[in-house]
Short mmCIF file of C-alpha atoms in Angstrom, two decimals:
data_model
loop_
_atom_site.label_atom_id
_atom_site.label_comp_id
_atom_site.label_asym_id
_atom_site.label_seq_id
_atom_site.Cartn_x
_atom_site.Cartn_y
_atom_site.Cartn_z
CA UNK A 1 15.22 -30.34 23.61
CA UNK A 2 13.23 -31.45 26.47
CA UNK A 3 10.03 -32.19 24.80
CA UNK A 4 11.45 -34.27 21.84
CA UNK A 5 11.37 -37.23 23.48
CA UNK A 6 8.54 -37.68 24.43
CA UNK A 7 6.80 -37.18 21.14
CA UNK A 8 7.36 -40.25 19.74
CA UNK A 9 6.09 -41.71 22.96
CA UNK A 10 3.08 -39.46 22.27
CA UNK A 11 2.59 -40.82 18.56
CA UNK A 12 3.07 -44.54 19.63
CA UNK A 13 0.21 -43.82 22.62
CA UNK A 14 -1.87 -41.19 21.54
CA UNK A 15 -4.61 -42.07 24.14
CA UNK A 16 -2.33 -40.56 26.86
CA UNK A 17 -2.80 -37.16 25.00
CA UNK A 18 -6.06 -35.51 26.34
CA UNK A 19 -8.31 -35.03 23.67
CA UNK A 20 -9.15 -31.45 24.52
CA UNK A 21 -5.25 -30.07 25.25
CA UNK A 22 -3.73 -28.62 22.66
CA UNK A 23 -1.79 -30.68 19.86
CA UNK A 24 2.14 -31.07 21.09
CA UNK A 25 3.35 -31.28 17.36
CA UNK A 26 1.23 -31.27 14.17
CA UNK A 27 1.36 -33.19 10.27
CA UNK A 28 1.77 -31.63 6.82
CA UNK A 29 1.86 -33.56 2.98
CA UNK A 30 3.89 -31.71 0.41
CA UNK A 31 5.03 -33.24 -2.55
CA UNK A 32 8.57 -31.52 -1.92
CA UNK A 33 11.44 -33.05 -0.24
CA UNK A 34 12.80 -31.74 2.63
CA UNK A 35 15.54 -30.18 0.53
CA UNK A 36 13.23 -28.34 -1.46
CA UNK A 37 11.59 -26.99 1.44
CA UNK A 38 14.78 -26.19 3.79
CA UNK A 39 15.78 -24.14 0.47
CA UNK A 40 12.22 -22.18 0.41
CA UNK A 41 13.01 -21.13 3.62
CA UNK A 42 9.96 -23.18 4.98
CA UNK A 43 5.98 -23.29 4.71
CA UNK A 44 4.90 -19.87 3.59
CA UNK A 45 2.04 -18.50 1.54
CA UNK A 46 2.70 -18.87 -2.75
CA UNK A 47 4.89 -15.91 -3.37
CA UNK A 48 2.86 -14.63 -6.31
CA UNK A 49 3.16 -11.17 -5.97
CA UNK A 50 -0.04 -11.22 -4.68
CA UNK A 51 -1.71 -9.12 -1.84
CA UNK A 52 -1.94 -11.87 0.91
CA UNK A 53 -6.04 -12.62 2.13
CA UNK A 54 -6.06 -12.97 6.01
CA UNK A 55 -10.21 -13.79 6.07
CA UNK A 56 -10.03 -17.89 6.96
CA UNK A 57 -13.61 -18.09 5.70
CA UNK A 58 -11.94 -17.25 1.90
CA UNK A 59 -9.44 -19.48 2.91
CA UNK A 60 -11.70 -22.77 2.54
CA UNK A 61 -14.58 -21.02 0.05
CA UNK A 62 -11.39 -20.49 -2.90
CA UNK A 63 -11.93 -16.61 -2.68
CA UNK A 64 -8.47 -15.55 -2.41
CA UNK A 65 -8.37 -15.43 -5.86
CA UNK A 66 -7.20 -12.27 -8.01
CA UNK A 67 -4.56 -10.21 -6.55
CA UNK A 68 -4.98 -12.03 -3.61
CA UNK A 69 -3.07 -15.09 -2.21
CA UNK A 70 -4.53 -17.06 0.70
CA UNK A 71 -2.55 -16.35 4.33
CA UNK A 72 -2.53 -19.80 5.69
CA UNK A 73 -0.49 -22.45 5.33
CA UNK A 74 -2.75 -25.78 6.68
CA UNK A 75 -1.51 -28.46 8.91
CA UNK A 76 -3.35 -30.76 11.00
CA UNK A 77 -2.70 -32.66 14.65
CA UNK A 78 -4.05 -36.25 12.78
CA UNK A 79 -1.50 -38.17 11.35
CA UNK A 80 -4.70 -40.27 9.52
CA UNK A 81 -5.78 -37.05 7.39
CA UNK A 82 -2.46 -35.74 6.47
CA UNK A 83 -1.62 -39.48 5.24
CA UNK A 84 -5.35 -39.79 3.78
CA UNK A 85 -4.19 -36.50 1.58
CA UNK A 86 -0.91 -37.85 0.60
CA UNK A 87 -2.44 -40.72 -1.09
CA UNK A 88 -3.92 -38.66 -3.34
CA UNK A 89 -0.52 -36.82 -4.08
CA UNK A 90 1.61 -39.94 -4.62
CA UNK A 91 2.02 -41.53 -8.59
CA UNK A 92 4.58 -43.49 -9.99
CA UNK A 93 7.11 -40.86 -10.44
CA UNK A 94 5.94 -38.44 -7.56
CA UNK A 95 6.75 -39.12 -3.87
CA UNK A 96 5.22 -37.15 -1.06
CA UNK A 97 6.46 -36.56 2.20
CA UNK A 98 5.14 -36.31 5.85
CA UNK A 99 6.46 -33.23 7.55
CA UNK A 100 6.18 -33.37 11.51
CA UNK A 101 5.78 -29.73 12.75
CA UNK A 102 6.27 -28.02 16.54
CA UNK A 103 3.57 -25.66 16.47
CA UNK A 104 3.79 -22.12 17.49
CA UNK A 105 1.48 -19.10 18.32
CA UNK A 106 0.68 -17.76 14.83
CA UNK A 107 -1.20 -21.48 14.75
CA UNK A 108 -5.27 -21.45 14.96
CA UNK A 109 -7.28 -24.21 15.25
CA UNK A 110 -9.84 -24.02 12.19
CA UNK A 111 -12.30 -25.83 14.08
CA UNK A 112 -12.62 -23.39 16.85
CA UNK A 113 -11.96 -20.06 15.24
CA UNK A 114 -15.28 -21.17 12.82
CA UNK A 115 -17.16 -22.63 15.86
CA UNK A 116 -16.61 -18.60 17.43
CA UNK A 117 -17.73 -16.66 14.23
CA UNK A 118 -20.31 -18.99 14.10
CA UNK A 119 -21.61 -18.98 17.34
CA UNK A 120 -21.39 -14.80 17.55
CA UNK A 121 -24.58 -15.32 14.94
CA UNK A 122 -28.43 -16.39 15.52
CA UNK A 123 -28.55 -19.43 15.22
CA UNK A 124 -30.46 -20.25 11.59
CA UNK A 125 -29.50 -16.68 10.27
CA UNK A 126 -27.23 -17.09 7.04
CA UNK A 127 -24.38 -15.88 8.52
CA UNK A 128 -24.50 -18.52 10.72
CA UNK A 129 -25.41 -21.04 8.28
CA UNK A 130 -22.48 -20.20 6.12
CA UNK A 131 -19.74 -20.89 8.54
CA UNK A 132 -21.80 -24.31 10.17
CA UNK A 133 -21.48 -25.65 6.32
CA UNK A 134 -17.67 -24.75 6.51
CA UNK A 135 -17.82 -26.77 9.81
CA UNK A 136 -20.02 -29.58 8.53
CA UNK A 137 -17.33 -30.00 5.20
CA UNK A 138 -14.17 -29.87 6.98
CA UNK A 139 -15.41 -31.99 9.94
CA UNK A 140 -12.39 -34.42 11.09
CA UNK A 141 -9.92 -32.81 9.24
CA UNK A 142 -8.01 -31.34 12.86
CA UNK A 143 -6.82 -29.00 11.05
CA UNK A 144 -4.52 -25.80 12.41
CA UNK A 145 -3.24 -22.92 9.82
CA UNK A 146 -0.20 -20.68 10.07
CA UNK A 147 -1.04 -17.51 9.48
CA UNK A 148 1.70 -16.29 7.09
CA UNK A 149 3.56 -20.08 7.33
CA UNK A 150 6.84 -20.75 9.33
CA UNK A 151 9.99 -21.63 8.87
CA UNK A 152 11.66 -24.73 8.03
CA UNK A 153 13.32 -24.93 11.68
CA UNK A 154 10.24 -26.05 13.22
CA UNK A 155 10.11 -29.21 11.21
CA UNK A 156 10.89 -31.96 13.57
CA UNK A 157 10.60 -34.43 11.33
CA UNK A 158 10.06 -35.88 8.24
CA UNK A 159 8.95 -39.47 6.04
CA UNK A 160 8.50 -40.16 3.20
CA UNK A 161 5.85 -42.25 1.09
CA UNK A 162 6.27 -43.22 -2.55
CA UNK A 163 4.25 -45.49 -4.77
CA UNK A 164 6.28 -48.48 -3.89
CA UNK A 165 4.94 -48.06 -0.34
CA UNK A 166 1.44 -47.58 -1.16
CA UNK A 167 1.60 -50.70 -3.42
CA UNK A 168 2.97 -52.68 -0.17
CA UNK A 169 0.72 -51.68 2.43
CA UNK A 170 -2.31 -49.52 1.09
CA UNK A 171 -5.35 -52.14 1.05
CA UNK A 172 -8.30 -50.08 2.31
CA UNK A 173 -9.46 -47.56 5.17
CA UNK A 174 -7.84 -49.89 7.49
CA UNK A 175 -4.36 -49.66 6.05
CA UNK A 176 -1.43 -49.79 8.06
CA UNK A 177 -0.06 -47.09 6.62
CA UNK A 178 -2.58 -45.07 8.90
CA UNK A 179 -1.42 -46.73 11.89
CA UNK A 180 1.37 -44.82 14.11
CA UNK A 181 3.12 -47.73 14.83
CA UNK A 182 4.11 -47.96 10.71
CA UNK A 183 6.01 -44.70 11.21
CA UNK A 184 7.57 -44.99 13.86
CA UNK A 185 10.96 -46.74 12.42
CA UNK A 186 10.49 -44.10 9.42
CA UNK A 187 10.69 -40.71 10.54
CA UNK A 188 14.36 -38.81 9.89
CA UNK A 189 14.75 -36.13 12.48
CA UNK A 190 15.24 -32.89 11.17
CA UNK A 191 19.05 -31.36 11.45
CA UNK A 192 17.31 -28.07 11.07
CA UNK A 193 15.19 -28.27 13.62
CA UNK A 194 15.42 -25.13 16.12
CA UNK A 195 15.52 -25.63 19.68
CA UNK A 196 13.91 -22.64 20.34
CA UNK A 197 10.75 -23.43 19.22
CA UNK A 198 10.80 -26.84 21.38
CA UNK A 199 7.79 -27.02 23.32
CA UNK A 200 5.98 -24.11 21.97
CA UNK A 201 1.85 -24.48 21.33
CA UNK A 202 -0.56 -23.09 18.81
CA UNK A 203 -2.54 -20.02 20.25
CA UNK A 204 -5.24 -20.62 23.06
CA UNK A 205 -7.60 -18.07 21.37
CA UNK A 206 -9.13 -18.47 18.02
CA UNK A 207 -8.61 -16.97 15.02
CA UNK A 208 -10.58 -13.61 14.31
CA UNK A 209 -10.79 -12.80 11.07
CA UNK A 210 -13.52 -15.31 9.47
CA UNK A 211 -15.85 -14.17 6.88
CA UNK A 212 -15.81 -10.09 7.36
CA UNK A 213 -17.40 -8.59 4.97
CA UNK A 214 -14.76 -6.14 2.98
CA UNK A 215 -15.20 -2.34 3.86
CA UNK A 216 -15.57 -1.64 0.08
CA UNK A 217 -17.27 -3.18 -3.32
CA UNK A 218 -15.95 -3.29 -6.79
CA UNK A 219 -18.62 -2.51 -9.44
CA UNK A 220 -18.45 -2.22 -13.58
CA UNK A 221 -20.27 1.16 -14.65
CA UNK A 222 -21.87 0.51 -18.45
CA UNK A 223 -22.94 3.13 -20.68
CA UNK A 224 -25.76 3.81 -19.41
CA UNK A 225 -24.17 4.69 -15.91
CA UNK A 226 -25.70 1.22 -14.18
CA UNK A 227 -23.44 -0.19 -11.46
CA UNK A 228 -23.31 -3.69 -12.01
CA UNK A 229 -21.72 -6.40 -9.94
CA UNK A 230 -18.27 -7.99 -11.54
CA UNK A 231 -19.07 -11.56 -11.80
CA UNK A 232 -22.32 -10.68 -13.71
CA UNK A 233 -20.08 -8.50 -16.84
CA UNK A 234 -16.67 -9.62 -16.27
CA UNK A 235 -16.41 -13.24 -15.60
CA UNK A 236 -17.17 -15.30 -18.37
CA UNK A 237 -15.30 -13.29 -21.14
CA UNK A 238 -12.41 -12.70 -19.32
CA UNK A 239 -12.26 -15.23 -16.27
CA UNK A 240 -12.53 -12.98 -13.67
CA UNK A 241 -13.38 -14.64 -10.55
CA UNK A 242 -16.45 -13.54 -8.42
CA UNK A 243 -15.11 -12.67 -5.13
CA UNK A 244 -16.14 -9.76 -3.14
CA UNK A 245 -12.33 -9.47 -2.29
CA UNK A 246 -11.04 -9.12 -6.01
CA UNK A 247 -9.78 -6.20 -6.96
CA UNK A 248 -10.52 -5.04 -10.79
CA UNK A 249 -8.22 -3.78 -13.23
CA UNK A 250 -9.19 -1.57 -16.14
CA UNK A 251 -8.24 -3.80 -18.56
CA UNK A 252 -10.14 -6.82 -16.68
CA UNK A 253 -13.27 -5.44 -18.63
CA UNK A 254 -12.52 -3.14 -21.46
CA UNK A 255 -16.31 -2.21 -22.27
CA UNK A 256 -16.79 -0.72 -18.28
CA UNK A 257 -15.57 1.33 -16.18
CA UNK A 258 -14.00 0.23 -12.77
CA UNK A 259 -15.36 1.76 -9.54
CA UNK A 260 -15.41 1.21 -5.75
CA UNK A 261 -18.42 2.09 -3.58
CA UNK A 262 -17.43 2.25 0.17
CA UNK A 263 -20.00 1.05 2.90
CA UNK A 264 -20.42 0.48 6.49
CA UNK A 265 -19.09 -2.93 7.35
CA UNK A 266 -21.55 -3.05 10.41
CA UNK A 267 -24.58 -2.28 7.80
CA UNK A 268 -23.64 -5.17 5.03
CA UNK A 269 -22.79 -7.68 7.92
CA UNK A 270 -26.15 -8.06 9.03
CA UNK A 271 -28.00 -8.13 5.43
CA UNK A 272 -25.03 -9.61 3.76
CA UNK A 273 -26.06 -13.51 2.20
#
């Protein structure tokens, strides 16, 4: 495992990383243990029976929602933001734990896959807009996504942090517990981990799939033959989300009929708001 040992080299001196190569090894926060997670298999999309949503965009705007299941499990290359967000997971009775990740080529960077979509649009227009407020909200984040997860042999390692620690050390924005040096004596290497995957990078090229607008719309037709969008009939008697992705049921709106009007995605893409 050639690469291994230099990584905690690379955590202890981060400054001899170059801030625009790509990431060596990244962070995750799940409130399982690493037993839980060997025993999933790994970091994979919820297994909901649900038709999995492969537009990023949806991703961060909460529109995989109803029959569909988000693609992307997150993880990011700052060790600050992953702990940042496992504060907010820890209690008295719940631990969370720090999952140190080698990368692989079904990783994206977020921050350049929405800087491309973005920058394919006039600047101003509201496509372009759209995805610079996505860019402006999850600014400093680092974050990369696995499209369709990976496996639990490509944790490296792992730490965990419980309430007792946060007690300890956790005084403000300049807690230890953000510093590198604090885990250094407190990651547990990984058994698991696959050798294979040892040295292997996210993807060079961004991710392509941001905010396409669907090739078809649901609609509710009323008794008086109106096609009416979803969210305007449907949502607040029966909680069905609006989302351009959803797919309707009959039963999702008992007094309508369900249809589907197919259009040009090239057309709605450059009225769509």
């Amino acid at each position: 495992m050639k690469n291994l040992l230099c990584l905690f080299c690379l955590i202890i001196c981060p400054s001899l990383a170059w801030a625009n190569d790509p990431p060596d090894f990244l962070f995750r926060c799940d409130t399982r243990s690493p037993d839980e997670i060997q025993q999933a298999g790994g970091f994979y999309p919820h297994n909901n029976g649900r038709i999995r949503d492969y537009d990023l965009a949806h991703h961060f705007t909460g529109e995989s929602v109803e029959h569909y299941t988000s693609a992307f499990v997150s993880t990011s290359s700052d060790l600050k933001a992953v702990v940042n967000h496992c504060l907010s997971m820890v209690g008295s009775d719940q631990s969370a734990w720090i999952y140190m990740i080698m990368p692989g080529s079904n990783f994206y960077s977020v921050s350049s896959s929405l800087q491309r979509v973005r920058d394919s649009h006039v600047a101003g227009s509201p496509e372009w807009q759209r995805i610079n407020q996505l860019i402006i909200d999850y600014d400093g984040m680092s974050e990369y996504v696995a499209v369709d997860g990976f496996p639990f042999g490509r944790v490296i390692s792992h730490a965990e942090l419980n309430q007792e620690m946060v007690d300890d050390y956790y005084d403000d924005e300049d807690s230890v517990l953000y510093s590198n040096d604090f885990w250094e004596d407190r990651w547990n290497l990984s058994d698991a981990f696959n050798a294979d995957f040892d040295g292997e990078q996210p993807s060079d090229s961004p991710y392509l799939v941001v905010d396409e607008p669907a090739s078809q719309v649901v609609l509710a037709l009323n008794e008086h033959a109106m096609e009416l969008p979803l969210r305007f009939v449907c949502d607040a008697a029966n909680g069905f989300p609006a989302s351009s992705r959803s797919r309707a049921s009959s039963h999702s709106c008992p007094r309508y009929e369900i249809i589907k009007r197919l259009y040009d995605k090239q057309i709605i893409s450059s009225i769509i708001l």
